[in-house]
């Protein structure tokens, strides 16, 4: 692996989006979301995804300079049309709307349709933190996941993110797929030529599989919990909730109609909605109790859980968001590691669009 500074990767990514027609502000936002993923260790959703957006743009399935519009609203809610934009650009706009509504109504909720892949859910949820608000972010995704007891692919990995501010302590940031891992983790192992752990996926007949290429062979990912005995019905329920909140509520495609992120696969025929869907929320803390008081108690909550007695003295108890925060500090200082296939991919994209990618 080669190490690249976050500033260099962000500038390269920004230039690619500019070549695609994005405004300076849009390119800055899109690049920030992707680099945030790499810094936080979610390598599957960082610059490794950049070519995916380029290919969708080339197929005219992604608008690199969208003008999201609110098509319906109440004092605390809105439905936003993403103008077929990169979700990297659309979701932050939705959070701005949610925050503004929360300022007056206490909470703000925005359901988005006609969008595309929006990167890591945690980035959008964390945008609410600076306003003394709790942020919530969800998205549906292309159908790669089988419901419990099924071998049909009907759900996406459908992540949920919640960001909660504290006072002296870092915020609690929960950012999780409703499957054992995000699909991108399979892609990372494909690039490494490694197998996946048992419990992540099944073959087309519903048998457990450790083949990282199994999705290309008609297999499916499993819900969080992997099987009924270990609670896969709960992962199935969580993924269903996300699909309904993000798409049935907004007018986006849901279930098997969600368009694929990869450009070489065509969207399903006879869509039931527009694009993919997101759901964004902001909750003003002082709509419930004084913000300072709440954040002091959050500090106490965090400190209490940090002091929990560990099973292994060498493995301390973590707070949601700790691993990503610590990795971000390390990668800001030392650089972001990229696999050779990713470097090759970025080099090729750069050549196509006239932006040189420097090999270290």
Coordinates of C-alpha atoms in Angstrom, one line a residue:
X1 CA 0.0 0.0 0.0
X2 CA 1.1 3.6 -0.7
X3 CA 0.4 6.5 1.7
X4 CA -1.2 9.7 0.4
X5 CA -1.9 12.9 2.3
X6 CA -5.5 13.7 2.8
X7 CA -5.0 17.2 1.4
X8 CA -3.6 15.8 -1.9
X9 CA -6.4 13.2 -2.3
X10 CA -9.0 15.9 -1.5
X11 CA -7.6 18.2 -4.1
X12 CA -7.4 15.5 -6.8
X13 CA -11.0 14.4 -6.0
X14 CA -12.2 18.0 -6.1
X15 CA -10.6 18.5 -9.5
X16 CA -12.3 15.4 -10.9
X17 CA -15.7 16.7 -9.8
X18 CA -14.9 20.0 -11.4
X19 CA -14.1 18.3 -14.6
X20 CA -17.5 16.6 -14.4
X21 CA -19.2 20.0 -14.2
X22 CA -19.6 20.6 -10.5
X23 CA -19.4 24.1 -9.0
X24 CA -16.5 24.9 -6.7
X25 CA -18.7 24.5 -3.7
X26 CA -20.2 21.2 -4.9
X27 CA -16.8 19.8 -5.7
X28 CA -15.5 20.8 -2.3
X29 CA -18.4 19.2 -0.5
X30 CA -18.2 15.9 -2.6
X31 CA -14.4 15.7 -2.0
X32 CA -14.9 16.4 1.7
X33 CA -17.3 13.5 2.1
X34 CA -15.1 11.0 0.3
X35 CA -11.9 12.0 2.1
X36 CA -13.8 11.9 5.4
X37 CA -14.5 8.2 4.7
X38 CA -10.8 7.4 4.1
X39 CA -9.7 9.3 7.1
X40 CA -12.2 7.5 9.3
X41 CA -11.1 4.1 8.0
X42 CA -14.2 3.5 5.9
X43 CA -11.9 2.8 2.9
X44 CA -14.8 1.2 0.9
X45 CA -16.5 4.6 0.7
X46 CA -13.6 6.9 0.1
X47 CA -11.6 7.6 -3.1
X48 CA -12.0 4.0 -4.0
X49 CA -15.6 4.9 -4.9
X50 CA -14.6 7.9 -7.1
X51 CA -14.6 5.9 -10.4
X52 CA -18.2 4.8 -9.6
X53 CA -19.5 8.4 -9.6
X54 CA -17.5 9.1 -12.8
X55 CA -19.0 6.1 -14.6
X56 CA -22.6 7.0 -13.5
X57 CA -22.0 10.5 -14.8
X58 CA -20.7 9.2 -18.1
X59 CA -23.9 7.1 -18.4
X60 CA -26.0 10.2 -17.6
X61 CA -27.3 8.5 -14.5
X62 CA -25.7 11.1 -12.2
X63 CA -25.9 14.9 -12.3
X64 CA -22.6 16.3 -11.1
X65 CA -24.1 19.8 -10.7
X66 CA -27.5 19.3 -9.2
X67 CA -30.0 21.8 -7.9
X68 CA -31.9 20.1 -5.2
X69 CA -35.4 21.5 -4.6
X70 CA -37.9 21.1 -1.8
X71 CA -41.1 19.8 -3.4
X72 CA -43.2 19.5 -0.3
X73 CA -42.8 20.8 3.3
X74 CA -44.4 21.5 6.7
X75 CA -42.8 23.6 9.5
X76 CA -40.7 20.5 10.6
X77 CA -40.6 18.3 7.5
X78 CA -39.7 18.4 3.9
X79 CA -39.4 16.2 0.8
X80 CA -36.4 17.1 -1.4
X81 CA -35.9 16.2 -5.0
X82 CA -32.1 15.6 -5.5
X83 CA -32.1 16.4 -9.2
X84 CA -30.4 13.1 -9.9
X85 CA -27.4 14.5 -8.1
X86 CA -24.5 12.9 -6.4
X87 CA -25.8 12.1 -2.9
X88 CA -22.4 13.5 -1.7
X89 CA -23.8 16.9 -2.6
X90 CA -27.5 16.4 -2.0
X91 CA -27.5 15.0 1.5
X92 CA -25.5 18.0 3.0
X93 CA -28.1 20.3 1.5
X94 CA -30.8 18.3 3.1
X95 CA -29.1 18.6 6.5
X96 CA -29.0 22.3 6.1
X97 CA -32.7 22.3 5.6
X98 CA -33.2 20.0 8.6
X99 CA -31.1 22.2 10.8
X100 CA -33.0 25.3 9.8
X101 CA -36.3 23.7 10.5
X102 CA -35.1 22.4 13.8
X103 CA -34.1 25.9 14.8
X104 CA -37.8 26.9 14.7
X105 CA -39.7 23.7 15.2
X106 CA -37.4 21.8 17.5
X107 CA -36.7 19.0 15.1
X108 CA -36.3 18.9 11.3
X109 CA -36.7 15.9 9.0
X110 CA -36.0 15.7 5.3
X111 CA -36.8 12.8 3.0
X112 CA -34.9 12.8 -0.3
X113 CA -35.7 11.2 -3.6
X114 CA -34.0 11.2 -7.0
X115 CA -30.5 11.1 -5.5
X116 CA -27.5 8.8 -5.8
X117 CA -24.9 7.2 -3.4
X118 CA -24.1 9.6 -0.6
X119 CA -20.9 8.2 0.8
X120 CA -20.7 7.5 4.6
X121 CA -23.9 8.2 6.5
X122 CA -21.9 9.4 9.5
X123 CA -20.6 12.5 7.7
X124 CA -24.1 13.9 7.2
X125 CA -25.2 13.1 10.7
X126 CA -22.2 14.9 12.1
X127 CA -23.1 18.1 10.3
X128 CA -25.7 18.8 13.0
X129 CA -23.2 18.7 15.9
X130 CA -21.9 22.2 15.4
X131 CA -25.5 23.5 16.0
X132 CA -25.9 21.7 19.3
X133 CA -28.2 19.2 17.6
X134 CA -28.4 15.5 17.3
X135 CA -28.0 14.4 13.7
X136 CA -29.5 11.4 12.0
X137 CA -28.8 10.1 8.5
X138 CA -30.0 7.0 6.5
X139 CA -29.9 5.9 2.9
X140 CA -31.2 2.9 1.0
X141 CA -29.0 1.1 -1.5
X142 CA -29.2 -1.3 -4.4
X143 CA -30.6 -4.8 -3.5
X144 CA -27.8 -7.1 -2.4
X145 CA -29.3 -8.4 0.8
X146 CA -31.7 -11.3 1.4
X147 CA -34.4 -11.0 4.1
X148 CA -34.3 -13.7 6.8
X149 CA -35.4 -17.1 5.4
X150 CA -35.0 -15.9 1.8
X151 CA -32.5 -16.2 -1.0
X152 CA -34.0 -13.2 -3.0
X153 CA -32.1 -9.9 -3.0
X154 CA -34.5 -7.3 -1.9
X155 CA -32.7 -4.8 0.4
X156 CA -29.6 -2.8 0.4
X157 CA -27.0 -2.5 3.2
X158 CA -29.1 0.5 4.3
X159 CA -26.9 2.3 6.9
X160 CA -28.1 4.3 9.9
X161 CA -26.0 7.0 11.5
X162 CA -26.6 9.1 14.6
X163 CA -24.2 11.8 15.9
X164 CA -24.7 13.1 19.5
X165 CA -22.7 16.0 21.0
X166 CA -21.0 16.0 24.4
X167 CA -19.2 18.8 26.3
X168 CA -15.6 17.9 27.0
X169 CA -15.7 14.4 25.5
X170 CA -15.8 13.7 21.8
X171 CA -19.2 13.1 20.3
X172 CA -20.8 9.7 20.2
X173 CA -21.1 8.8 16.5
X174 CA -22.9 5.6 15.5
X175 CA -22.5 4.8 11.8
X176 CA -23.5 1.2 10.9
X177 CA -24.8 -0.8 8.0
X178 CA -27.8 -3.0 8.7
X179 CA -25.8 -5.9 7.4
X180 CA -22.7 -7.5 9.1
X181 CA -20.5 -5.2 6.9
X182 CA -21.0 -2.7 4.1
X183 CA -20.8 -4.1 0.5
X184 CA -17.6 -2.1 0.1
X185 CA -15.8 -4.4 2.6
X186 CA -16.4 -7.3 0.1
X187 CA -14.9 -5.2 -2.6
X188 CA -11.8 -4.4 -0.5
X189 CA -11.3 -8.2 0.0
X190 CA -11.8 -8.8 -3.7
X191 CA -9.0 -6.4 -4.4
X192 CA -6.8 -8.2 -1.9
X193 CA -7.7 -11.6 -3.3
X194 CA -9.0 -12.8 0.1
X195 CA -12.0 -14.7 1.4
X196 CA -14.8 -13.1 3.5
X197 CA -15.6 -14.4 7.0
X198 CA -18.5 -16.8 7.3
X199 CA -21.7 -15.0 8.2
X200 CA -21.4 -12.2 5.7
X201 CA -23.0 -13.7 2.6
X202 CA -24.8 -16.7 1.1
X203 CA -24.7 -18.3 -2.4
X204 CA -27.7 -18.2 -4.8
X205 CA -29.2 -21.3 -3.1
X206 CA -29.0 -19.8 0.4
X207 CA -25.9 -21.7 1.6
X208 CA -23.2 -19.9 3.6
X209 CA -20.3 -18.7 1.5
X210 CA -16.8 -17.2 2.1
X211 CA -16.3 -16.2 -1.6
X212 CA -15.7 -12.5 -1.9
X213 CA -17.0 -12.7 -5.4
X214 CA -20.3 -14.4 -4.4
X215 CA -22.5 -11.4 -5.3
X216 CA -21.3 -11.6 -8.9
X217 CA -22.4 -15.2 -8.9
X218 CA -26.0 -14.5 -7.8
X219 CA -25.4 -14.8 -4.1
X220 CA -26.6 -12.3 -1.5
X221 CA -25.4 -10.5 1.6
X222 CA -27.1 -11.4 4.9
X223 CA -28.8 -9.1 7.3
X224 CA -27.1 -8.0 10.5
X225 CA -27.0 -11.1 12.7
X226 CA -26.3 -13.4 9.8
X227 CA -29.0 -16.1 10.7
X228 CA -32.2 -16.4 12.6
X229 CA -30.5 -17.9 15.7
X230 CA -28.1 -14.9 15.9
X231 CA -30.8 -12.3 15.3
X232 CA -30.8 -11.7 11.6
X233 CA -34.5 -10.9 11.8
X234 CA -33.5 -7.8 13.7
X235 CA -31.1 -6.8 11.0
X236 CA -33.8 -7.4 8.5
X237 CA -36.2 -5.2 10.4
X238 CA -33.6 -2.4 10.7
X239 CA -32.9 -2.6 6.9
X240 CA -36.6 -2.5 6.2
X241 CA -37.1 0.5 8.4
X242 CA -34.4 2.4 6.5
X243 CA -35.9 1.4 3.1
X244 CA -39.3 2.7 4.1
X245 CA -38.1 5.9 5.7
X246 CA -35.8 6.8 2.9
X247 CA -37.8 5.7 -0.1
X248 CA -41.4 4.8 0.5
X249 CA -41.8 8.1 2.4
X250 CA -39.9 10.2 -0.1
X251 CA -41.0 8.8 -3.4
X252 CA -37.6 7.2 -4.3
X253 CA -37.2 3.6 -5.5
X254 CA -37.3 0.9 -2.8
X255 CA -36.6 -2.8 -2.4
X256 CA -35.6 -4.5 -5.7
X257 CA -36.2 -1.3 -7.7
X258 CA -33.3 0.7 -6.2
X259 CA -30.8 1.4 -9.1
X260 CA -27.3 -0.1 -8.8
X261 CA -24.3 2.0 -8.0
X262 CA -22.3 0.3 -10.7
X263 CA -22.8 1.8 -14.1
X264 CA -22.4 -1.4 -16.1
X265 CA -25.7 -2.7 -14.7
X266 CA -28.9 -1.0 -15.9
X267 CA -31.5 0.2 -13.4
X268 CA -34.5 -2.1 -13.0
X269 CA -37.4 -1.6 -15.5
X270 CA -40.7 -0.1 -14.4
X271 CA -39.3 1.9 -11.4
X272 CA -41.6 2.6 -8.5
X273 CA -39.9 5.9 -7.7
X274 CA -37.1 8.3 -8.6
X275 CA -33.4 7.5 -7.9
X276 CA -32.3 6.3 -4.5
X277 CA -33.6 7.8 -1.2
X278 CA -32.1 9.3 1.9
X279 CA -33.6 10.4 5.2
X280 CA -32.0 13.2 7.2
X281 CA -32.9 14.5 10.7
X282 CA -31.8 17.2 13.1
X283 CA -33.0 17.4 16.7
X284 CA -32.3 20.6 18.8
X285 CA -31.1 19.5 22.2
X286 CA -32.6 22.5 24.0
X287 CA -36.0 21.4 22.6
X288 CA -35.8 18.7 25.2
X289 CA -33.5 20.1 28.0
X290 CA -30.8 22.8 28.3
X291 CA -28.0 21.9 25.9
X292 CA -25.2 22.5 28.5
X293 CA -27.0 20.3 31.0
X294 CA -27.5 17.5 28.4
X295 CA -23.8 17.6 27.2
X296 CA -22.6 17.4 30.8
X297 CA -24.6 14.3 31.3
X298 CA -23.3 13.0 27.9
X299 CA -19.8 13.4 29.3
X300 CA -20.8 11.5 32.4
X301 CA -22.4 8.7 30.2
X302 CA -19.2 8.4 28.1
X303 CA -16.9 8.4 31.1
X304 CA -19.0 5.8 32.8
X305 CA -18.9 3.4 29.8
X306 CA -15.2 4.0 29.3
X307 CA -14.7 2.8 32.9
X308 CA -16.5 -0.5 32.3
X309 CA -14.4 -3.4 33.3
X310 CA -13.0 -5.0 30.2
X311 CA -12.9 -8.8 29.6
X312 CA -9.4 -8.5 28.3
X313 CA -7.2 -5.9 30.2
X314 CA -5.4 -5.1 26.9
X315 CA -8.7 -4.3 25.1
X316 CA -10.4 -1.3 26.7
X317 CA -14.1 -0.6 26.2
X318 CA -14.8 1.8 23.3
X319 CA -17.4 4.4 22.8
X320 CA -19.2 4.5 19.4
X321 CA -17.1 6.6 17.1
X322 CA -13.8 6.0 19.0
X323 CA -12.1 3.7 16.3
X324 CA -12.9 6.2 13.5
X325 CA -11.8 9.2 15.5
X326 CA -8.5 7.6 16.5
X327 CA -7.8 6.5 12.9
X328 CA -8.6 9.9 11.6
X329 CA -6.0 11.4 13.9
X330 CA -3.5 8.9 12.7
X331 CA -4.2 9.3 9.0
X332 CA -4.2 13.0 9.2
X333 CA -0.7 12.8 10.5
X334 CA 0.7 9.9 8.5
X335 CA -1.4 9.7 5.4
X336 CA -4.1 7.5 3.9
X337 CA -3.1 4.1 2.6
X338 CA -4.4 3.1 -0.8
X339 CA -4.3 -0.4 -2.4
X340 CA -2.5 -0.7 -5.7
X341 CA -5.8 -1.4 -7.6
X342 CA -7.2 1.9 -6.2
X343 CA -4.1 3.8 -7.3
X344 CA -4.4 2.3 -10.7
X345 CA -8.1 3.2 -10.9
X346 CA -7.5 6.8 -9.8
X347 CA -4.6 7.1 -12.3
X348 CA -6.9 6.0 -15.1
X349 CA -9.7 8.3 -14.1
X350 CA -7.2 11.2 -14.1
X351 CA -5.9 10.4 -17.6
X352 CA -9.5 10.3 -18.9
X353 CA -10.4 13.6 -17.4
X354 CA -7.1 15.4 -17.7
X355 CA -6.1 15.4 -14.0
X356 CA -2.7 13.9 -13.2
X357 CA -2.7 11.5 -10.3
X358 CA 0.8 11.4 -8.8
X359 CA 2.2 8.0 -7.9
X360 CA 4.2 8.2 -4.7

